[in-house]
Every structure is written in C-alpha cells, then in structure tokens.
C-alpha cells in the first residue's frame, strides 16, 4: 500500500560557480538512491519548487513517490520570501543555469537522474541533459520550447514592466498567466479557471520576489535555440492542447528522432500538472519503465503478473523476474545497463552499454 503521509523536504543551499546559491529541496531519502529512481526538477516562470512538490504529493503520484527521490531546484532568488538579488548579481542565462545543475548533483553525491521540468525549467533541464549525457537517464519535458523567443513573445515583452520590487504591473501578470495557462483563460467552459488563476496570482504576489521573477522571465525571453537533437537520452514531451506552447512543442517533436522522442498531448488542459495530474503521472511511469526504472509498479488496467514478465534484464542479459527472494526495493533498483528507448523497444540496441 502507498503511504498517504507527505515526505519531509530536506533543504540545502548549494553554492555554484555562475548561478550563486541555489536552494535545493530533496523529497525522499538520498541514502536510498541506489534502490530508487531519482528525479531532478526545475520549475517554470511564476512559481518555484512548490509546484513540483505539490504535484508529487498528489494521490496519483503516491506509489511513484514512495519508490523515488525528487530533487527540486529553485531558480536563483525564487525561494519563498527571498530577498532581492544583489544588483551586482548577473542572473544566469538558461544555458548557464542548466550547466551548473551538475554542481548540485555533485554536492548531493547523486550519479544519475531523470530530468523533469516545466516551461522555462524544461528548457534548463534539456540543456543540462545535452551537456551531461552520462548523468541523465531520460528527460520528461512539459511545454518545452526548442527555439529562441518568437517575434510575438518579444512584442509581448515590451509590455512586461515591473513597477519596483514590491508590485507587478497588470500586463506583466497577464503575460505570466497566459504563459502558464494558455488558451484556457478564454475558455468559458472551464468552471475552475477563475479559482486556479486567483491562486496563481496570490502566489506570485505573496511568496515570490517580483524583482527576481522578472530576471527569470527575461532570461527565458532571451533564450537561444535549444539543440535538442544533440541529446543522447530518451525524451518525453508533454503539453496540453490548450497550452500557449502546444504548437511549439509539436514543432520540436517533429524535429527529433522518433526512436528517441515521444509526444503526449493532453486534451482540455493548459496547465497539465494542475489539470491532468493523473495522465502526467501515468506517462511518467510508462516512460520510467522504458528506462528500466519503477518496474515493480503496475500500469492501470494491466495485470500485475504481466508487469513482472521478463521484460527487464539483470544487467547480464538474463531476464529478471520478481521472486520470493527479491524485494520490491530490489526490483525497483535502477538497472543502468538497460536503458532502452520508450515503449515496445526491447529489440533496439542498448545505447548505454
């Protein structure tokens, strides 16, 4: 049975070369990383680690959470109630932010991770994966943009002006809401949209430092093209049909090798973590199984016995089955030698050997 209790967050402050002090929140026991899947998360604009922390604590993630460790990264100056970043501090570009994440893993003594990012954070994690292929077992990217900011985005940026560090202009707030929720803001059929957006507004007005938030937005709008074709790991792209970046994600998927990249489009959703957490959790589990992780967990509607078939190897090429002599933790232990592509890819060569 899945434990309903929330796992306590352990907070670290990691000093990096170019990103300054990064606030890191670990959900789970790092001493168990040899037996569990380890996820590295980076949040989108207008939020911080709490967005992924809340998602992981959703009931649909319960079993995955119990068999995993989540390392949540706050962008510089994005921890709750953060002070203004010093005027002398140069906020990192997305490429630099991604590259410096290796320092966090070194500090925590973590070897391998599954990258899980949203929006600007997905772009950051993709850059980390490209720069550190030996440390990333796979990338799950929600609303990831592959190209530099479009003319329309830059035009919108002209109207995104913060009024000091303590308040935010209406146009800036509207930009963040559209970035986060996309076309659902004009969908009158969504009865929960007002409540969701009010909660989002309250968060960016209260716990987040608006001056620091503007710096992250600026870094995102000034991003360079993302050379995701160079990524050597498997990729799951997730977007909502109502997302403002749905077409961008589809375009990115078309440019990638179909043997490495999978696209999931979720109907009637703009913010998929809030509106369709069950579908996101299901896709995460399916993706991880393709990497030889979380193999003891069953997919909804699939017989447990089928999950324990010989689809997973023991590292020496022999089938691995769950027996009385193997615990759930042993079965879930990441099998680094078996990192196949995604679904139905047992006959593909093992690219990590």
CSV table of C-alpha atoms in Angstrom, one decimal:
chain,number,residue,atom,x,y,z
A,1,UNK,CA,0.0,0.0,0.0
A,2,UNK,CA,1.1,3.5,-0.7
A,3,UNK,CA,1.8,5.6,2.3
A,4,UNK,CA,-0.5,8.7,2.4
A,5,UNK,CA,2.0,10.7,4.5
A,6,UNK,CA,3.9,13.5,2.9
A,7,UNK,CA,7.6,13.0,2.7
A,8,UNK,CA,9.5,15.7,4.6
A,9,UNK,CA,11.6,18.1,2.5
A,10,UNK,CA,15.2,18.4,3.3
A,11,UNK,CA,16.6,21.8,2.3
A,12,UNK,CA,20.1,22.5,1.1
A,13,UNK,CA,21.8,25.7,-0.2
A,14,UNK,CA,24.4,24.8,-2.9
A,15,UNK,CA,26.9,27.4,-4.0
A,16,UNK,CA,27.5,27.2,-7.7
A,17,UNK,CA,30.2,28.9,-9.9
A,18,UNK,CA,27.8,31.1,-12.0
A,19,UNK,CA,24.3,30.8,-10.5
A,20,UNK,CA,25.2,31.8,-7.0
A,21,UNK,CA,23.5,30.0,-4.1
A,22,UNK,CA,20.8,27.6,-5.3
A,23,UNK,CA,18.1,26.5,-2.9
A,24,UNK,CA,17.6,22.7,-3.3
A,25,UNK,CA,14.7,20.8,-1.7
A,26,UNK,CA,15.1,17.0,-1.5
A,27,UNK,CA,11.9,14.9,-1.2
A,28,UNK,CA,13.0,11.5,-0.1
A,29,UNK,CA,16.0,9.7,1.4
A,30,UNK,CA,19.2,10.2,-0.6
A,31,UNK,CA,20.7,7.3,1.2
A,32,UNK,CA,18.3,5.1,-0.8
A,33,UNK,CA,19.2,6.4,-4.2
A,34,UNK,CA,20.7,3.1,-5.2
A,35,UNK,CA,17.3,1.4,-4.8
A,36,UNK,CA,15.1,4.2,-6.1
A,37,UNK,CA,14.5,6.4,-9.2
A,38,UNK,CA,15.9,9.9,-8.7
A,39,UNK,CA,14.2,12.8,-10.4
A,40,UNK,CA,15.7,16.3,-10.8
A,41,UNK,CA,13.0,19.0,-11.3
A,42,UNK,CA,13.2,22.7,-12.4
A,43,UNK,CA,10.1,24.8,-12.3
A,44,UNK,CA,8.5,27.2,-14.7
A,45,UNK,CA,8.1,31.0,-14.6
A,46,UNK,CA,5.9,32.4,-11.9
A,47,UNK,CA,6.5,29.6,-9.4
A,48,UNK,CA,9.2,27.7,-7.5
A,49,UNK,CA,9.9,24.2,-6.2
A,50,UNK,CA,6.4,24.1,-4.6
A,51,UNK,CA,4.7,23.5,-8.0
A,52,UNK,CA,6.5,20.1,-8.4
A,53,UNK,CA,6.4,19.4,-4.7
A,54,UNK,CA,2.6,19.7,-4.8
A,55,UNK,CA,2.4,17.6,-7.9
A,56,UNK,CA,4.5,14.8,-6.3
A,57,UNK,CA,2.2,14.9,-3.2
A,58,UNK,CA,-0.9,14.4,-5.4
A,59,UNK,CA,-2.6,11.0,-4.7
A,60,UNK,CA,-2.0,9.8,-8.3
A,61,UNK,CA,1.8,10.1,-7.6
A,62,UNK,CA,1.7,8.2,-4.4
A,63,UNK,CA,3.3,4.9,-5.4
A,64,UNK,CA,5.9,6.7,-7.7
A,65,UNK,CA,6.7,9.0,-4.7
A,66,UNK,CA,7.2,6.0,-2.4
A,67,UNK,CA,9.8,4.4,-4.8
A,68,UNK,CA,11.6,7.6,-5.9
A,69,UNK,CA,13.6,10.6,-4.7
A,70,UNK,CA,12.8,14.1,-6.0
A,71,UNK,CA,15.4,16.9,-6.1
A,72,UNK,CA,13.6,20.2,-6.6
A,73,UNK,CA,15.6,23.2,-7.7
A,74,UNK,CA,14.6,26.8,-7.1
A,75,UNK,CA,15.8,29.3,-9.8
A,76,UNK,CA,18.1,31.9,-8.3
A,77,UNK,CA,16.2,34.2,-5.9
A,78,UNK,CA,13.0,32.1,-6.2
A,79,UNK,CA,12.8,30.5,-2.8
A,80,UNK,CA,9.8,31.6,-0.7
A,81,UNK,CA,10.1,35.1,0.5
A,82,UNK,CA,13.5,35.6,-1.0
A,83,UNK,CA,15.3,39.0,-0.7
A,84,UNK,CA,16.2,40.9,-3.8
A,85,UNK,CA,19.2,39.5,-5.6
A,86,UNK,CA,22.1,41.9,-5.4
A,87,UNK,CA,22.4,44.4,-8.2
A,88,UNK,CA,25.9,43.0,-8.8
A,89,UNK,CA,24.5,39.6,-9.4
A,90,UNK,CA,24.2,38.6,-13.1
A,91,UNK,CA,21.2,36.3,-13.5
A,92,UNK,CA,22.3,33.3,-15.5
A,93,UNK,CA,21.1,32.6,-19.0
A,94,UNK,CA,19.2,29.3,-19.4
A,95,UNK,CA,22.3,27.5,-20.7
A,96,UNK,CA,24.4,28.5,-17.7
A,97,UNK,CA,21.7,27.5,-15.3
A,98,UNK,CA,21.4,24.1,-16.9
A,99,UNK,CA,25.2,23.5,-16.9
A,100,UNK,CA,25.5,24.5,-13.2
A,101,UNK,CA,23.0,21.8,-12.1
A,102,UNK,CA,25.8,19.3,-12.2
A,103,UNK,CA,27.3,21.1,-9.2
A,104,UNK,CA,24.1,20.3,-7.3
A,105,UNK,CA,24.3,16.6,-8.1
A,106,UNK,CA,28.0,16.6,-7.1
A,107,UNK,CA,27.1,18.2,-3.8
A,108,UNK,CA,24.4,15.6,-3.1
A,109,UNK,CA,26.5,12.7,-4.4
A,110,UNK,CA,23.9,11.8,-7.0
A,111,UNK,CA,25.1,10.0,-10.1
A,112,UNK,CA,22.0,9.6,-12.3
A,113,UNK,CA,18.7,11.4,-12.6
A,114,UNK,CA,15.5,11.6,-14.7
A,115,UNK,CA,15.0,15.2,-15.6
A,116,UNK,CA,11.5,16.6,-15.0
A,117,UNK,CA,10.9,20.2,-16.0
A,118,UNK,CA,8.2,22.6,-17.0
A,119,UNK,CA,8.3,25.6,-19.3
A,120,UNK,CA,11.5,27.5,-18.7
A,121,UNK,CA,12.6,24.8,-16.3
A,122,UNK,CA,12.2,22.2,-19.1
A,123,UNK,CA,14.4,24.2,-21.3
A,124,UNK,CA,17.0,24.4,-18.5
A,125,UNK,CA,16.9,20.7,-17.9
A,126,UNK,CA,17.2,19.9,-21.6
A,127,UNK,CA,20.4,21.9,-21.7
A,128,UNK,CA,21.7,20.1,-18.6
A,129,UNK,CA,20.9,16.8,-20.4
A,130,UNK,CA,22.8,17.8,-23.5
A,131,UNK,CA,25.8,18.9,-21.5
A,132,UNK,CA,25.8,15.9,-19.2
A,133,UNK,CA,24.6,12.8,-21.1
A,134,UNK,CA,26.2,10.4,-18.7
A,135,UNK,CA,24.2,11.7,-15.8
A,136,UNK,CA,20.8,11.8,-17.3
A,137,UNK,CA,18.7,8.6,-17.8
A,138,UNK,CA,15.9,10.4,-19.6
A,139,UNK,CA,14.1,13.8,-19.9
A,140,UNK,CA,10.4,14.5,-19.2
A,141,UNK,CA,9.8,18.0,-20.6
A,142,UNK,CA,6.5,19.8,-20.1
A,143,UNK,CA,5.8,22.6,-22.5
A,144,UNK,CA,9.4,22.8,-23.6
A,145,UNK,CA,10.4,25.4,-26.2
A,146,UNK,CA,13.0,24.4,-28.7
A,147,UNK,CA,13.5,27.8,-30.5
A,148,UNK,CA,14.5,31.3,-29.4
A,149,UNK,CA,11.8,33.7,-28.4
A,150,UNK,CA,9.4,34.5,-31.3
A,151,UNK,CA,8.7,38.0,-32.5
A,152,UNK,CA,5.3,37.8,-30.8
A,153,UNK,CA,6.9,36.9,-27.5
A,154,UNK,CA,9.4,39.8,-27.8
A,155,UNK,CA,6.5,42.1,-28.7
A,156,UNK,CA,4.7,41.0,-25.5
A,157,UNK,CA,7.8,41.5,-23.5
A,158,UNK,CA,7.7,45.3,-24.4
A,159,UNK,CA,4.6,45.4,-22.1
A,160,UNK,CA,6.0,43.4,-19.3
A,161,UNK,CA,7.2,46.1,-16.9
A,162,UNK,CA,7.5,45.5,-13.2
A,163,UNK,CA,6.9,48.6,-11.0
A,164,UNK,CA,9.6,48.3,-8.5
A,165,UNK,CA,10.4,45.1,-6.5
A,166,UNK,CA,7.2,45.0,-4.4
A,167,UNK,CA,4.5,45.0,-7.1
A,168,UNK,CA,3.8,43.8,-10.6
A,169,UNK,CA,2.1,45.6,-13.4
A,170,UNK,CA,-1.2,44.2,-14.8
A,171,UNK,CA,0.4,43.5,-18.2
A,172,UNK,CA,3.3,41.5,-16.6
A,173,UNK,CA,0.8,39.5,-14.6
A,174,UNK,CA,-1.3,38.8,-17.6
A,175,UNK,CA,1.8,37.6,-19.5
A,176,UNK,CA,2.6,35.1,-16.8
A,177,UNK,CA,-1.0,33.9,-16.6
A,178,UNK,CA,-1.1,33.3,-20.4
A,179,UNK,CA,2.3,31.6,-20.3
A,180,UNK,CA,1.1,29.3,-17.5
A,181,UNK,CA,-2.4,28.5,-18.6
A,182,UNK,CA,-2.5,29.3,-22.3
A,183,UNK,CA,-5.8,29.3,-24.2
A,184,UNK,CA,-7.8,28.0,-21.3
A,185,UNK,CA,-8.1,31.6,-20.0
A,186,UNK,CA,-10.6,32.3,-22.7
A,187,UNK,CA,-12.4,29.0,-22.4
A,188,UNK,CA,-15.6,29.8,-20.5
A,189,UNK,CA,-16.4,26.1,-20.2
A,190,UNK,CA,-13.7,25.7,-17.6
A,191,UNK,CA,-15.5,26.3,-14.3
A,192,UNK,CA,-12.3,26.1,-12.2
A,193,UNK,CA,-10.3,28.6,-14.2
A,194,UNK,CA,-11.1,31.6,-12.1
A,195,UNK,CA,-10.2,29.8,-8.9
A,196,UNK,CA,-6.9,28.4,-10.4
A,197,UNK,CA,-5.8,31.8,-11.7
A,198,UNK,CA,-6.7,33.5,-8.5
A,199,UNK,CA,-4.5,31.1,-6.6
A,200,UNK,CA,-1.7,31.6,-9.1
A,201,UNK,CA,-2.0,35.4,-8.7
A,202,UNK,CA,-1.9,35.2,-5.0
A,203,UNK,CA,1.3,33.1,-5.1
A,204,UNK,CA,3.2,35.4,-7.4
A,205,UNK,CA,2.0,38.4,-5.4
A,206,UNK,CA,2.9,37.0,-2.0
A,207,UNK,CA,5.7,34.4,-1.7
A,208,UNK,CA,7.7,35.2,-4.8
A,209,UNK,CA,10.1,38.1,-5.1
A,210,UNK,CA,8.8,40.0,-8.2
A,211,UNK,CA,12.2,41.6,-8.9
A,212,UNK,CA,13.9,38.2,-9.1
A,213,UNK,CA,11.0,36.8,-11.0
A,214,UNK,CA,11.4,39.4,-13.7
A,215,UNK,CA,15.1,38.3,-14.1
A,216,UNK,CA,14.0,34.7,-14.8
A,217,UNK,CA,11.4,35.9,-17.3
A,218,UNK,CA,14.0,38.0,-19.0
A,219,UNK,CA,16.4,35.0,-19.2
A,220,UNK,CA,13.6,32.9,-20.8
A,221,UNK,CA,12.7,35.6,-23.3
A,222,UNK,CA,16.4,36.0,-24.3
A,223,UNK,CA,16.9,32.2,-24.7
A,224,UNK,CA,18.8,30.8,-27.6
A,225,UNK,CA,17.7,27.9,-29.8
A,226,UNK,CA,17.8,24.6,-28.0
A,227,UNK,CA,19.8,21.9,-29.9
A,228,UNK,CA,17.8,19.0,-28.5
A,229,UNK,CA,18.8,16.9,-31.5
A,230,UNK,CA,22.1,16.5,-29.8
A,231,UNK,CA,20.5,14.9,-26.7
A,232,UNK,CA,21.6,11.3,-26.3
A,233,UNK,CA,18.9,10.3,-23.9
A,234,UNK,CA,15.2,9.4,-24.4
A,235,UNK,CA,12.8,12.3,-24.3
A,236,UNK,CA,9.1,12.5,-23.3
A,237,UNK,CA,7.5,15.8,-24.4
A,238,UNK,CA,4.2,16.7,-22.7
A,239,UNK,CA,1.9,19.5,-23.5
A,240,UNK,CA,-1.8,20.4,-23.1
A,241,UNK,CA,-3.9,21.1,-26.2
A,242,UNK,CA,-4.9,24.5,-24.6
A,243,UNK,CA,-1.3,25.4,-23.7
A,244,UNK,CA,0.1,28.5,-25.3
A,245,UNK,CA,3.1,26.4,-26.3
A,246,UNK,CA,1.3,23.4,-27.8
A,247,UNK,CA,2.2,24.2,-31.4
A,248,UNK,CA,5.8,24.9,-30.3
A,249,UNK,CA,6.1,21.5,-28.6
A,250,UNK,CA,4.7,19.8,-31.7
A,251,UNK,CA,7.2,21.5,-33.9
A,252,UNK,CA,10.0,20.5,-31.5
A,253,UNK,CA,8.8,16.8,-31.6
A,254,UNK,CA,8.8,16.8,-35.4
A,255,UNK,CA,12.5,17.8,-35.5
A,256,UNK,CA,13.5,14.9,-33.2
A,257,UNK,CA,14.2,11.3,-33.9
A,258,UNK,CA,11.0,9.4,-33.3
A,259,UNK,CA,13.0,6.5,-31.8
A,260,UNK,CA,14.1,8.8,-29.0
A,261,UNK,CA,11.3,11.2,-28.5
A,262,UNK,CA,7.6,10.7,-27.6
A,263,UNK,CA,4.9,13.4,-27.6
A,264,UNK,CA,1.9,13.4,-25.3
A,265,UNK,CA,-0.8,16.0,-25.9
A,266,UNK,CA,-3.5,16.2,-23.2
A,267,UNK,CA,-7.0,17.3,-24.1
A,268,UNK,CA,-8.8,20.1,-22.4
A,269,UNK,CA,-5.7,21.2,-20.4
A,270,UNK,CA,-3.4,24.2,-20.4
A,271,UNK,CA,-1.6,23.6,-17.1
A,272,UNK,CA,-1.2,19.8,-17.2
A,273,UNK,CA,0.3,19.5,-13.7
A,274,UNK,CA,-2.8,21.1,-12.2
A,275,UNK,CA,-5.5,19.9,-14.6
A,276,UNK,CA,-4.4,16.4,-15.6
A,277,UNK,CA,-2.0,15.1,-12.9
A,278,UNK,CA,-3.2,11.5,-13.4
A,279,UNK,CA,-2.3,11.5,-17.1
A,280,UNK,CA,1.0,13.1,-16.4
A,281,UNK,CA,1.8,10.5,-13.6
A,282,UNK,CA,0.8,7.6,-15.9
A,283,UNK,CA,3.1,8.9,-18.7
A,284,UNK,CA,5.9,9.4,-16.2
A,285,UNK,CA,5.5,5.8,-15.0
A,286,UNK,CA,5.4,4.4,-18.6
A,287,UNK,CA,8.5,6.4,-19.5
A,288,UNK,CA,10.4,5.3,-16.5
A,289,UNK,CA,9.5,1.6,-17.2
A,290,UNK,CA,11.1,2.1,-20.6
A,291,UNK,CA,14.3,3.1,-18.8
A,292,UNK,CA,14.3,0.1,-16.5
A,293,UNK,CA,13.0,2.1,-13.5
A,294,UNK,CA,10.0,1.6,-11.3
A,295,UNK,CA,9.5,-1.8,-12.8
A,296,UNK,CA,7.6,-3.2,-9.8
A,297,UNK,CA,4.7,-0.7,-10.3
A,298,UNK,CA,1.8,-1.7,-12.4
A,299,UNK,CA,0.0,0.4,-15.0
A,300,UNK,CA,-3.7,1.0,-14.5
A,301,UNK,CA,-5.7,-1.8,-16.2
A,302,UNK,CA,-2.6,-4.1,-16.6
A,303,UNK,CA,-2.3,-7.3,-14.7
A,304,UNK,CA,0.4,-7.3,-12.1
A,305,UNK,CA,1.7,-10.6,-13.4
A,306,UNK,CA,2.3,-9.1,-16.8
A,307,UNK,CA,4.4,-6.3,-15.3
A,308,UNK,CA,6.6,-9.0,-13.7
A,309,UNK,CA,7.4,-10.6,-17.0
A,310,UNK,CA,10.9,-11.0,-18.3
A,311,UNK,CA,11.0,-7.5,-20.0
A,312,UNK,CA,13.7,-6.4,-17.6
A,313,UNK,CA,17.2,-7.7,-17.6
A,314,UNK,CA,19.5,-8.3,-14.6
A,315,UNK,CA,22.4,-6.4,-16.2
A,316,UNK,CA,24.0,-9.6,-17.7
A,317,UNK,CA,21.4,-10.1,-20.4
A,318,UNK,CA,19.3,-12.6,-18.3
A,319,UNK,CA,15.6,-11.9,-17.7
A,320,UNK,CA,14.8,-10.6,-14.3
A,321,UNK,CA,11.6,-11.7,-12.5
A,322,UNK,CA,10.2,-10.8,-9.2
A,323,UNK,CA,10.5,-13.8,-6.9
A,324,UNK,CA,10.1,-14.5,-3.2
A,325,UNK,CA,13.8,-13.8,-2.8
A,326,UNK,CA,13.6,-10.3,-4.3
A,327,UNK,CA,12.0,-7.4,-2.5
A,328,UNK,CA,10.1,-4.5,-4.2
A,329,UNK,CA,13.1,-2.2,-3.5
A,330,UNK,CA,15.5,-4.7,-5.2
A,331,UNK,CA,13.2,-5.0,-8.1
A,332,UNK,CA,12.9,-1.2,-8.4
A,333,UNK,CA,16.7,-0.7,-8.2
A,334,UNK,CA,17.7,1.3,-11.3
A,335,UNK,CA,19.2,-1.0,-14.0
A,336,UNK,CA,21.7,1.3,-15.7
A,337,UNK,CA,22.7,-1.3,-18.3
A,338,UNK,CA,19.1,-1.5,-19.6
A,339,UNK,CA,18.2,1.9,-20.8
A,340,UNK,CA,16.1,1.3,-23.9
A,341,UNK,CA,14.1,3.9,-25.9
A,342,UNK,CA,10.5,4.0,-24.8
A,343,UNK,CA,7.5,1.8,-25.4
A,344,UNK,CA,7.9,-1.5,-27.2
A,345,UNK,CA,11.7,-1.0,-27.7
A,346,UNK,CA,13.0,-4.3,-26.3
A,347,UNK,CA,14.6,-5.2,-29.7
A,348,UNK,CA,16.5,-1.9,-30.0
A,349,UNK,CA,20.3,-1.9,-29.2
A,350,UNK,CA,21.3,-0.9,-25.7
A,351,UNK,CA,22.8,2.5,-26.3
A,352,UNK,CA,24.2,2.9,-22.8
A,353,UNK,CA,26.4,-0.2,-22.8
